[in-house]
Short mmCIF file of C-alpha atoms in Angstrom, two decimals:
data_model
loop_
_atom_site.label_atom_id
_atom_site.label_comp_id
_atom_site.label_asym_id
_atom_site.label_seq_id
_atom_site.Cartn_x
_atom_site.Cartn_y
_atom_site.Cartn_z
CA UNK Z 1 122.62 108.48 129.47
CA UNK Z 2 124.46 105.37 128.31
CA UNK Z 3 125.76 104.60 124.85
CA UNK Z 4 122.89 102.23 124.04
CA UNK Z 5 121.21 103.52 120.90
CA UNK Z 6 117.87 103.01 119.20
CA UNK Z 7 117.58 103.96 115.52
CA UNK Z 8 114.30 105.00 113.92
CA UNK Z 9 113.51 106.00 110.31
CA UNK Z 10 113.48 109.73 109.58
CA UNK Z 11 112.77 110.78 106.01
CA UNK Z 12 115.54 109.36 103.83
CA UNK Z 13 117.75 108.90 106.88
CA UNK Z 14 117.35 107.96 110.53
CA UNK Z 15 117.30 109.31 114.07
CA UNK Z 16 119.44 107.86 116.83
CA UNK Z 17 118.03 107.79 120.36
CA UNK Z 18 120.27 107.28 123.41
CA UNK Z 19 118.57 104.90 125.82
CA UNK Z 20 118.88 105.42 129.61
CA UNK Z 21 120.61 102.64 131.56
CA UNK Z 22 117.60 102.01 133.80
CA UNK Z 23 115.26 101.42 130.88
CA UNK Z 24 114.47 97.88 129.81
CA UNK Z 25 113.63 97.49 126.14
CA UNK Z 26 110.65 95.12 126.15
CA UNK Z 27 110.23 95.10 122.41
CA UNK Z 28 110.82 96.78 119.06
CA UNK Z 29 107.49 96.24 117.36
CA UNK Z 30 107.75 96.02 113.60
CA UNK Z 31 105.23 95.26 110.89
CA UNK Z 32 105.40 91.72 109.55
CA UNK Z 33 108.30 91.47 107.03
CA UNK Z 34 106.27 90.56 103.97
CA UNK Z 35 107.87 91.34 100.59
CA UNK Z 36 106.08 93.24 97.87
CA UNK Z 37 104.82 91.45 94.77
CA UNK Z 38 107.24 91.21 91.88
CA UNK Z 39 104.70 92.36 89.26
CA UNK Z 40 102.04 94.83 90.49
CA UNK Z 41 100.25 94.78 87.12
CA UNK Z 42 99.94 91.00 87.29
CA UNK Z 43 98.60 91.27 90.86
CA UNK Z 44 96.03 93.81 89.68
CA UNK Z 45 94.99 91.53 86.82
CA UNK Z 46 94.67 88.56 89.20
CA UNK Z 47 92.54 90.53 91.63
CA UNK Z 48 90.22 91.86 88.92
CA UNK Z 49 89.83 88.40 87.47
CA UNK Z 50 88.75 86.96 90.82
CA UNK Z 51 86.81 89.68 92.70
CA UNK Z 52 85.33 89.10 96.14
CA UNK Z 53 81.54 89.15 96.43
CA UNK Z 54 81.00 90.81 93.05
CA UNK Z 55 80.89 90.12 89.31
CA UNK Z 56 84.06 91.05 87.46
CA UNK Z 57 84.43 94.74 86.68
CA UNK Z 58 84.26 94.12 82.94
CA UNK Z 59 80.91 92.38 83.49
CA UNK Z 60 79.50 95.35 85.43
CA UNK Z 61 80.27 97.96 82.78
CA UNK Z 62 78.51 98.47 79.48
CA UNK Z 63 79.12 100.75 76.54
CA UNK Z 64 77.83 104.26 77.15
CA UNK Z 65 77.90 103.98 80.95
CA UNK Z 66 79.00 107.03 82.93
CA UNK Z 67 81.82 105.75 85.15
CA UNK Z 68 83.10 107.63 88.22
CA UNK Z 69 86.65 106.52 88.99
CA UNK Z 70 87.44 107.66 92.54
CA UNK Z 71 91.09 107.71 93.67
CA UNK Z 72 92.48 108.67 97.07
CA UNK Z 73 94.77 111.67 97.50
CA UNK Z 74 98.35 112.32 98.62
CA UNK Z 75 97.53 111.59 102.26
CA UNK Z 76 97.44 107.88 101.42
CA UNK Z 77 100.34 105.74 100.16
CA UNK Z 78 98.28 103.90 97.53
CA UNK Z 79 100.41 103.15 94.43
CA UNK Z 80 97.66 104.41 92.14
CA UNK Z 81 99.97 104.67 89.12
CA UNK Z 82 100.64 100.92 89.33
CA UNK Z 83 96.97 99.97 89.62
CA UNK Z 84 95.04 102.35 87.39
CA UNK Z 85 96.27 101.22 83.94
CA UNK Z 86 94.96 97.69 84.60
CA UNK Z 87 91.66 99.04 85.96
CA UNK Z 88 91.14 101.26 82.90
CA UNK Z 89 91.99 98.37 80.59
CA UNK Z 90 89.40 96.23 82.37
CA UNK Z 91 86.77 98.96 81.95
CA UNK Z 92 87.59 99.27 78.28
CA UNK Z 93 87.40 95.50 77.93
CA UNK Z 94 83.82 95.71 79.19
CA UNK Z 95 82.92 98.40 76.66
CA UNK Z 96 83.60 101.65 78.54
CA UNK Z 97 85.04 104.48 76.47
CA UNK Z 98 87.71 106.73 77.91
CA UNK Z 99 85.50 109.79 77.39
CA UNK Z 100 82.82 108.21 79.62
CA UNK Z 101 85.19 107.94 82.60
CA UNK Z 102 85.57 110.80 85.08
CA UNK Z 103 88.37 110.62 87.63
CA UNK Z 104 87.36 112.10 91.01
CA UNK Z 105 89.87 112.81 93.77
CA UNK Z 106 88.68 111.62 97.19
CA UNK Z 107 89.84 114.64 99.16
CA UNK Z 108 87.46 114.60 102.11
CA UNK Z 109 88.42 117.89 103.81
CA UNK Z 110 91.97 117.90 102.40
CA UNK Z 111 93.37 120.49 100.00
CA UNK Z 112 92.83 120.19 96.22
CA UNK Z 113 95.39 118.34 94.16
CA UNK Z 114 97.28 120.17 91.44
CA UNK Z 115 97.55 118.97 87.85
CA UNK Z 116 101.15 117.94 88.42
CA UNK Z 117 100.38 116.09 91.64
CA UNK Z 118 97.57 114.12 90.06
CA UNK Z 119 99.64 113.37 86.97
CA UNK Z 120 102.39 111.97 89.16
CA UNK Z 121 99.92 110.01 91.28
CA UNK Z 122 98.04 108.27 88.47
CA UNK Z 123 100.79 108.32 85.85
CA UNK Z 124 101.07 110.85 83.00
CA UNK Z 125 99.93 108.40 80.28
CA UNK Z 126 96.83 107.55 82.30
CA UNK Z 127 95.86 111.17 82.97
CA UNK Z 128 96.50 112.32 79.40
CA UNK Z 129 93.11 113.27 77.97
CA UNK Z 130 91.17 111.92 80.96
CA UNK Z 131 88.48 114.15 82.44
CA UNK Z 132 89.00 114.74 86.15
CA UNK Z 133 87.68 116.86 89.03
CA UNK Z 134 88.78 117.69 92.56
CA UNK Z 135 86.05 116.90 95.05
CA UNK Z 136 84.95 119.92 97.12
CA UNK Z 137 83.16 119.08 100.37
CA UNK Z 138 81.89 122.67 100.68
CA UNK Z 139 80.43 123.13 97.17
CA UNK Z 140 76.72 122.61 97.84
CA UNK Z 141 75.88 122.90 94.13
CA UNK Z 142 77.98 119.79 93.45
CA UNK Z 143 76.59 117.63 96.26
CA UNK Z 144 73.53 115.37 96.14
CA UNK Z 145 71.53 114.49 99.25
CA UNK Z 146 70.85 110.75 99.56
CA UNK Z 147 69.01 110.81 102.90
CA UNK Z 148 69.95 110.21 106.52
CA UNK Z 149 71.51 107.12 108.13
CA UNK Z 150 69.99 105.39 111.15
CA UNK Z 151 72.63 107.10 113.30
CA UNK Z 152 71.52 110.49 112.03
CA UNK Z 153 74.25 111.27 109.49
CA UNK Z 154 72.99 113.41 106.57
CA UNK Z 155 74.43 111.79 103.46
CA UNK Z 156 75.73 114.42 101.03
CA UNK Z 157 77.83 113.00 98.19
CA UNK Z 158 79.62 114.40 95.17
CA UNK Z 159 76.96 114.70 92.48
CA UNK Z 160 79.19 113.27 89.77
CA UNK Z 161 79.66 110.12 91.84
CA UNK Z 162 76.06 109.87 92.98
CA UNK Z 163 74.70 110.22 89.43
CA UNK Z 164 77.18 107.88 87.75
CA UNK Z 165 76.12 104.50 86.36
CA UNK Z 166 79.09 102.78 88.00
CA UNK Z 167 81.54 103.81 90.73
CA UNK Z 168 85.04 102.33 90.88
CA UNK Z 169 86.98 103.24 94.01
CA UNK Z 170 90.77 102.85 94.16
CA UNK Z 171 92.37 103.15 97.60
CA UNK Z 172 94.25 101.27 100.29
CA UNK Z 173 93.53 99.40 103.48
CA UNK Z 174 95.60 100.46 106.48
CA UNK Z 175 95.03 100.82 110.23
CA UNK Z 176 92.90 103.88 111.02
CA UNK Z 177 92.28 105.67 114.32
CA UNK Z 178 88.56 106.28 113.78
CA UNK Z 179 87.43 103.74 111.17
CA UNK Z 180 89.44 100.71 112.43
CA UNK Z 181 90.89 100.38 108.91
CA UNK Z 182 90.88 102.56 105.83
CA UNK Z 183 89.59 101.45 102.46
CA UNK Z 184 86.24 100.09 101.36
CA UNK Z 185 83.41 102.62 101.44
CA UNK Z 186 85.66 105.02 103.36
CA UNK Z 187 87.11 106.31 100.08
CA UNK Z 188 83.60 107.59 99.32
CA UNK Z 189 82.42 108.53 102.82
CA UNK Z 190 84.19 110.83 103.75
CA UNK Z 191 86.31 110.87 100.57
CA UNK Z 192 83.69 112.40 98.27
CA UNK Z 193 81.17 113.49 100.93
CA UNK Z 194 80.00 116.88 102.14
CA UNK Z 195 81.48 118.53 105.21
CA UNK Z 196 78.28 118.06 107.21
CA UNK Z 197 78.36 114.34 106.46
CA UNK Z 198 82.00 114.06 107.49
CA UNK Z 199 81.45 115.99 110.71
CA UNK Z 200 78.52 113.95 111.95
CA UNK Z 201 80.06 110.63 110.99
CA UNK Z 202 83.33 111.43 112.79
CA UNK Z 203 81.67 112.55 116.02
CA UNK Z 204 79.93 109.19 116.37
CA UNK Z 205 83.13 107.90 117.94
CA UNK Z 206 83.42 110.70 120.49
CA UNK Z 207 82.83 108.28 123.36
CA UNK Z 208 85.14 106.70 125.96
CA UNK Z 209 84.78 103.23 124.41
CA UNK Z 210 85.37 104.31 120.79
CA UNK Z 211 87.77 107.27 120.82
CA UNK Z 212 90.60 105.00 119.66
CA UNK Z 213 89.44 102.28 117.27
CA UNK Z 214 92.65 101.59 115.36
CA UNK Z 215 92.73 97.94 114.36
CA UNK Z 216 89.59 97.17 116.35
CA UNK Z 217 86.84 94.87 115.01
CA UNK Z 218 84.62 96.78 112.59
CA UNK Z 219 81.52 95.23 114.11
CA UNK Z 220 82.22 97.30 117.27
CA UNK Z 221 82.83 100.55 115.39
CA UNK Z 222 79.83 102.92 115.09
CA UNK Z 223 81.60 105.31 112.72
CA UNK Z 224 82.67 102.59 110.27
CA UNK Z 225 79.25 100.93 110.31
CA UNK Z 226 77.62 104.32 109.72
CA UNK Z 227 79.81 105.23 106.74
CA UNK Z 228 79.13 101.82 105.23
CA UNK Z 229 75.39 102.37 105.60
CA UNK Z 230 75.85 105.76 103.93
CA UNK Z 231 77.83 104.18 101.10
CA UNK Z 232 75.12 101.65 100.45
CA UNK Z 233 72.69 104.52 99.87
CA UNK Z 234 74.42 105.26 96.56
CA UNK Z 235 72.29 104.15 93.64
CA UNK Z 236 75.08 103.05 91.26
CA UNK Z 237 76.96 99.83 92.02
CA UNK Z 238 80.30 100.34 93.74
CA UNK Z 239 83.36 98.23 92.92
CA UNK Z 240 86.51 98.68 95.02
CA UNK Z 241 90.14 98.04 94.16
CA UNK Z 242 92.09 98.27 97.42
CA UNK Z 243 95.80 97.84 98.03
CA UNK Z 244 97.44 96.34 101.09
CA UNK Z 245 101.02 97.60 101.43
CA UNK Z 246 104.01 96.58 103.51
CA UNK Z 247 106.02 99.00 105.67
CA UNK Z 248 108.10 99.99 102.65
CA UNK Z 249 104.86 100.93 100.90
CA UNK Z 250 105.22 98.11 98.40
CA UNK Z 251 102.12 96.29 97.19
CA UNK Z 252 101.68 92.87 98.82
CA UNK Z 253 98.01 92.22 98.02
CA UNK Z 254 95.20 93.74 95.99
CA UNK Z 255 91.56 93.01 96.83
CA UNK Z 256 88.76 93.85 94.42
CA UNK Z 257 85.00 93.57 94.38
CA UNK Z 258 82.21 94.29 96.83
CA UNK Z 259 83.00 97.31 99.07
CA UNK Z 260 82.22 95.35 102.23
CA UNK Z 261 83.14 91.74 101.46
CA UNK Z 262 86.35 92.54 99.59
CA UNK Z 263 87.25 95.12 102.22
CA UNK Z 264 86.96 92.57 105.03
CA UNK Z 265 89.34 90.24 103.21
CA UNK Z 266 91.80 93.10 102.84
CA UNK Z 267 91.39 94.00 106.52
CA UNK Z 268 92.46 90.51 107.53
CA UNK Z 269 95.59 90.89 105.41
CA UNK Z 270 96.34 94.36 106.82
CA UNK Z 271 95.81 93.24 110.41
CA UNK Z 272 98.23 90.36 109.82
CA UNK Z 273 100.87 92.87 108.76
CA UNK Z 274 100.42 95.71 111.24
CA UNK Z 275 98.74 94.36 114.34
CA UNK Z 276 101.56 93.39 116.74
CA UNK Z 277 101.06 91.45 119.96
CA UNK Z 278 102.65 93.21 122.93
CA UNK Z 279 103.87 91.37 126.04
CA UNK Z 280 102.41 93.94 128.45
CA UNK Z 281 101.65 97.63 128.74
CA UNK Z 282 104.83 99.71 128.84
CA UNK Z 283 105.93 102.56 131.09
CA UNK Z 284 107.34 104.33 128.03
CA UNK Z 285 106.30 104.07 124.38
CA UNK Z 286 108.49 105.63 121.67
CA UNK Z 287 107.02 105.86 118.19
CA UNK Z 288 107.92 107.30 114.81
CA UNK Z 289 105.45 108.71 112.26
CA UNK Z 290 106.93 106.70 109.38
CA UNK Z 291 105.53 106.16 106.76
CA UNK Z 292 102.84 108.80 107.47
CA UNK Z 293 105.38 111.61 107.11
CA UNK Z 294 103.46 114.03 104.86
CA UNK Z 295 102.23 116.47 107.50
CA UNK Z 296 101.20 116.86 111.13
CA UNK Z 297 97.66 115.64 110.52
CA UNK Z 298 99.01 112.38 109.13
CA UNK Z 299 101.90 112.18 111.57
CA UNK Z 300 99.75 112.20 114.70
CA UNK Z 301 98.45 108.82 113.58
CA UNK Z 302 101.62 107.38 115.09
CA UNK Z 303 100.51 108.69 118.48
CA UNK Z 304 96.95 107.49 117.99
CA UNK Z 305 97.99 104.07 116.72
CA UNK Z 306 100.23 103.26 119.66
CA UNK Z 307 98.93 105.04 122.76
CA UNK Z 308 97.03 101.96 123.88
CA UNK Z 309 100.42 100.30 124.48
CA UNK Z 310 101.42 102.68 127.31
CA UNK Z 311 100.10 102.23 130.80
CA UNK Z 312 98.04 104.96 132.42
CA UNK Z 313 100.28 107.74 133.76
CA UNK Z 314 103.15 106.49 131.62
CA UNK Z 315 105.07 108.50 128.99
CA UNK Z 316 104.45 108.48 125.25
CA UNK Z 317 107.17 109.93 122.97
CA UNK Z 318 106.16 110.67 119.35
CA UNK Z 319 108.60 111.66 116.59
CA UNK Z 320 106.77 113.35 113.69
CA UNK Z 321 108.52 114.10 110.42
CA UNK Z 322 105.75 116.32 108.90
CA UNK Z 323 107.62 117.10 105.68
CA UNK Z 324 104.92 119.57 104.52
CA UNK Z 325 104.39 121.10 107.95
CA UNK Z 326 100.96 121.24 109.54
CA UNK Z 327 98.73 120.29 106.61
CA UNK Z 328 94.95 120.64 106.88
CA UNK Z 329 94.53 120.30 110.64
CA UNK Z 330 91.92 122.58 112.17
CA UNK Z 331 92.83 121.66 115.73
CA UNK Z 332 96.30 123.11 115.18
CA UNK Z 333 94.84 126.38 113.88
CA UNK Z 334 92.44 126.90 116.80
CA UNK Z 335 93.45 129.03 119.77
CA UNK Z 336 92.07 127.22 122.79
CA UNK Z 337 91.38 129.54 125.73
CA UNK Z 338 92.85 127.04 128.22
CA UNK Z 339 96.36 125.87 129.02
CA UNK Z 340 97.47 122.28 129.67
CA UNK Z 341 96.79 122.31 133.41
CA UNK Z 342 93.31 123.76 133.00
CA UNK Z 343 92.53 121.36 130.17
CA UNK Z 344 93.52 118.42 132.32
CA UNK Z 345 91.43 119.63 135.26
CA UNK Z 346 88.40 120.42 133.11
CA UNK Z 347 88.70 117.49 130.72
CA UNK Z 348 85.87 115.41 132.28
CA UNK Z 349 83.45 118.28 131.60
CA UNK Z 350 84.95 119.19 128.22
CA UNK Z 351 84.70 115.62 126.98
CA UNK Z 352 80.94 115.72 127.48
CA UNK Z 353 80.70 119.06 125.69
CA UNK Z 354 82.93 118.37 122.67
CA UNK Z 355 80.09 117.43 120.27
CA UNK Z 356 78.51 120.85 120.91
CA UNK Z 357 81.51 123.13 121.50
CA UNK Z 358 81.91 126.15 119.24
CA UNK Z 359 85.56 127.15 118.93
CA UNK Z 360 86.77 129.68 116.39
CA UNK Z 361 88.90 128.05 113.73
CA UNK Z 362 87.84 124.51 114.68
CA UNK Z 363 86.04 122.76 111.85
CA UNK Z 364 83.24 120.37 112.62
CA UNK Z 365 85.30 117.49 111.29
CA UNK Z 366 88.02 118.25 113.89
CA UNK Z 367 85.79 117.62 116.88
CA UNK Z 368 86.90 114.02 116.96
CA UNK Z 369 90.57 115.05 117.12
CA UNK Z 370 89.80 117.35 120.05
CA UNK Z 371 88.01 114.53 121.83
CA UNK Z 372 90.90 112.16 121.17
CA UNK Z 373 93.47 114.71 122.34
CA UNK Z 374 91.64 115.23 125.64
CA UNK Z 375 91.38 111.50 126.27
CA UNK Z 376 95.01 110.93 125.32
CA UNK Z 377 96.39 113.65 127.61
CA UNK Z 378 94.46 112.13 130.50
CA UNK Z 379 95.95 108.73 129.76
CA UNK Z 380 99.67 109.55 129.60
CA UNK Z 381 102.31 112.28 129.42
CA UNK Z 382 102.60 113.13 125.71
CA UNK Z 383 105.98 114.34 124.41
CA UNK Z 384 106.27 115.28 120.73
CA UNK Z 385 109.31 116.04 118.59
CA UNK Z 386 108.10 117.73 115.38
CA UNK Z 387 110.78 120.21 114.21
CA UNK Z 388 108.87 121.44 111.14
CA UNK Z 389 105.92 122.69 113.20
CA UNK Z 390 106.07 126.45 114.00
CA UNK Z 391 106.08 127.57 117.62
CA UNK Z 392 102.77 129.41 117.12
CA UNK Z 393 101.09 126.18 116.06
CA UNK Z 394 102.68 124.25 118.91
CA UNK Z 395 101.16 126.78 121.31
CA UNK Z 396 97.71 125.90 119.95
CA UNK Z 397 98.17 122.27 120.96
CA UNK Z 398 98.51 122.27 124.75
CA UNK Z 399 97.55 118.61 124.97
CA UNK Z 400 101.16 117.65 124.30
CA UNK Z 401 104.61 118.93 125.27
CA UNK Z 402 106.69 119.79 122.21
CA UNK Z 403 110.42 119.28 122.58
CA UNK Z 404 113.40 120.65 120.66
CA UNK Z 405 115.27 117.36 120.36
CA UNK Z 406 114.89 113.65 120.96
CA UNK Z 407 117.43 113.99 123.76
CA UNK Z 408 115.15 116.48 125.50
CA UNK Z 409 112.20 114.13 125.11
CA UNK Z 410 114.10 111.29 126.74
CA UNK Z 411 115.38 113.56 129.51
CA UNK Z 412 111.83 114.67 130.34
CA UNK Z 413 110.62 111.08 130.25
CA UNK Z 414 113.45 110.09 132.56
CA UNK Z 415 112.44 112.85 134.97
CA UNK Z 416 108.87 111.59 134.98
CA UNK Z 417 109.99 107.98 135.54
CA UNK Z 418 113.24 108.17 137.56
CA UNK Z 419 113.40 104.44 138.28
CA UNK Z 420 113.47 101.38 136.01
CA UNK Z 421 111.00 101.50 133.12
CA UNK Z 422 109.77 99.02 130.52
CA UNK Z 423 109.96 100.49 127.02
CA UNK Z 424 108.23 99.58 123.75
CA UNK Z 425 109.40 101.09 120.45
CA UNK Z 426 107.31 101.37 117.26
CA UNK Z 427 109.65 102.42 114.39
CA UNK Z 428 106.74 102.51 111.91
CA UNK Z 429 104.09 103.94 114.20
CA UNK Z 430 102.18 105.54 111.34
CA UNK Z 431 100.86 102.10 110.42
CA UNK Z 432 101.66 99.74 113.33
CA UNK Z 433 99.34 99.19 116.27
CA UNK Z 434 99.51 97.05 119.43
CA UNK Z 435 97.26 94.04 119.92
CA UNK Z 436 96.21 93.55 123.53
CA UNK Z 437 94.46 90.44 124.92
CA UNK Z 438 91.18 92.35 125.22
CA UNK Z 439 91.33 93.21 121.51
CA UNK Z 440 90.41 89.68 120.51
CA UNK Z 441 87.10 89.40 118.60
#
């Protein structure tokens, strides 16, 4: 090893990586350096005054209306506390009373939020006296059936949302492995959907051409198109307020209005920030989970976002902070009966069987992650440094090789590629993705 160093963010500090002499650093791929707005409240007011593809929120609401105010959970970096006061003021300006508004957490399959967590997320003054509920994807008594999409997804939605007179959805637009980008109707499907809905919708992308859709055109994405069809089956009008954030998680743009038209405008802004042209596929890709550092489920996005940048049979090194450990990640809790070598040998067969496999501990919604993991391990050697993840959990994930240090990861990569190697580094891999020539619309 030489003394050349590469520094990547790690919680409140950083990690230093020694770079081998024979490695050529082809690029350090960063999000676009766009500053956050000076006044988030003013940006929220501007967006609500000029919504995309929709009347203004205050013109949609009337006195006595039952309003469902859906907000995303801790797995997303949305600055809800900066946005919600302006949204509530706009509702009140249109005649809504505070007692007619119910705040619903868009948990999907994630854990419930505590009182303290929600208070911190939305702001104590906002939550004071406001009625709120945690969505539960498994509570059949609190789900309404809206029908079935053309792709066969049964649409089960939180009853409080489905029966409201108006739905306001507050979330963020960021690159997403399955849905191309977050935001839009995605805060409702899967955010406030039933487990069966989530499972079927996710497995739509269990195919060689769609297993990694991060940053890809939505028009090519079956899962995203399906969830938008499901969202349109809601009877009440839906108005979105979606944030686009920079790599420091500061608000740079807020889009409001129609859940498709406004979302597409936000997608263009997000793609301009996080889609990075790469000169060529690399022999080695090194990526950091920042800012998706909450848990393993969020942290693996850094692997998913950037794996398309490494050539086949190359090496992919992922550094995952996972401050809360594993999180809700069924794949990590499932004991697969096969080791890495057997998985690799049997992966062509397993990939065809994934939509129907029954594995103890593996939730239906995790089938997609299994499919992705199998495809990824066939594509490249996957090395992961995730020191907060227990050894027992690591053993349940034979798709990757867990290492004890970044030095060990680089040593193993060097053993796999003993000669010169082109290297790409993604310091903010949780939100950055490579743009290849074939990605053009």
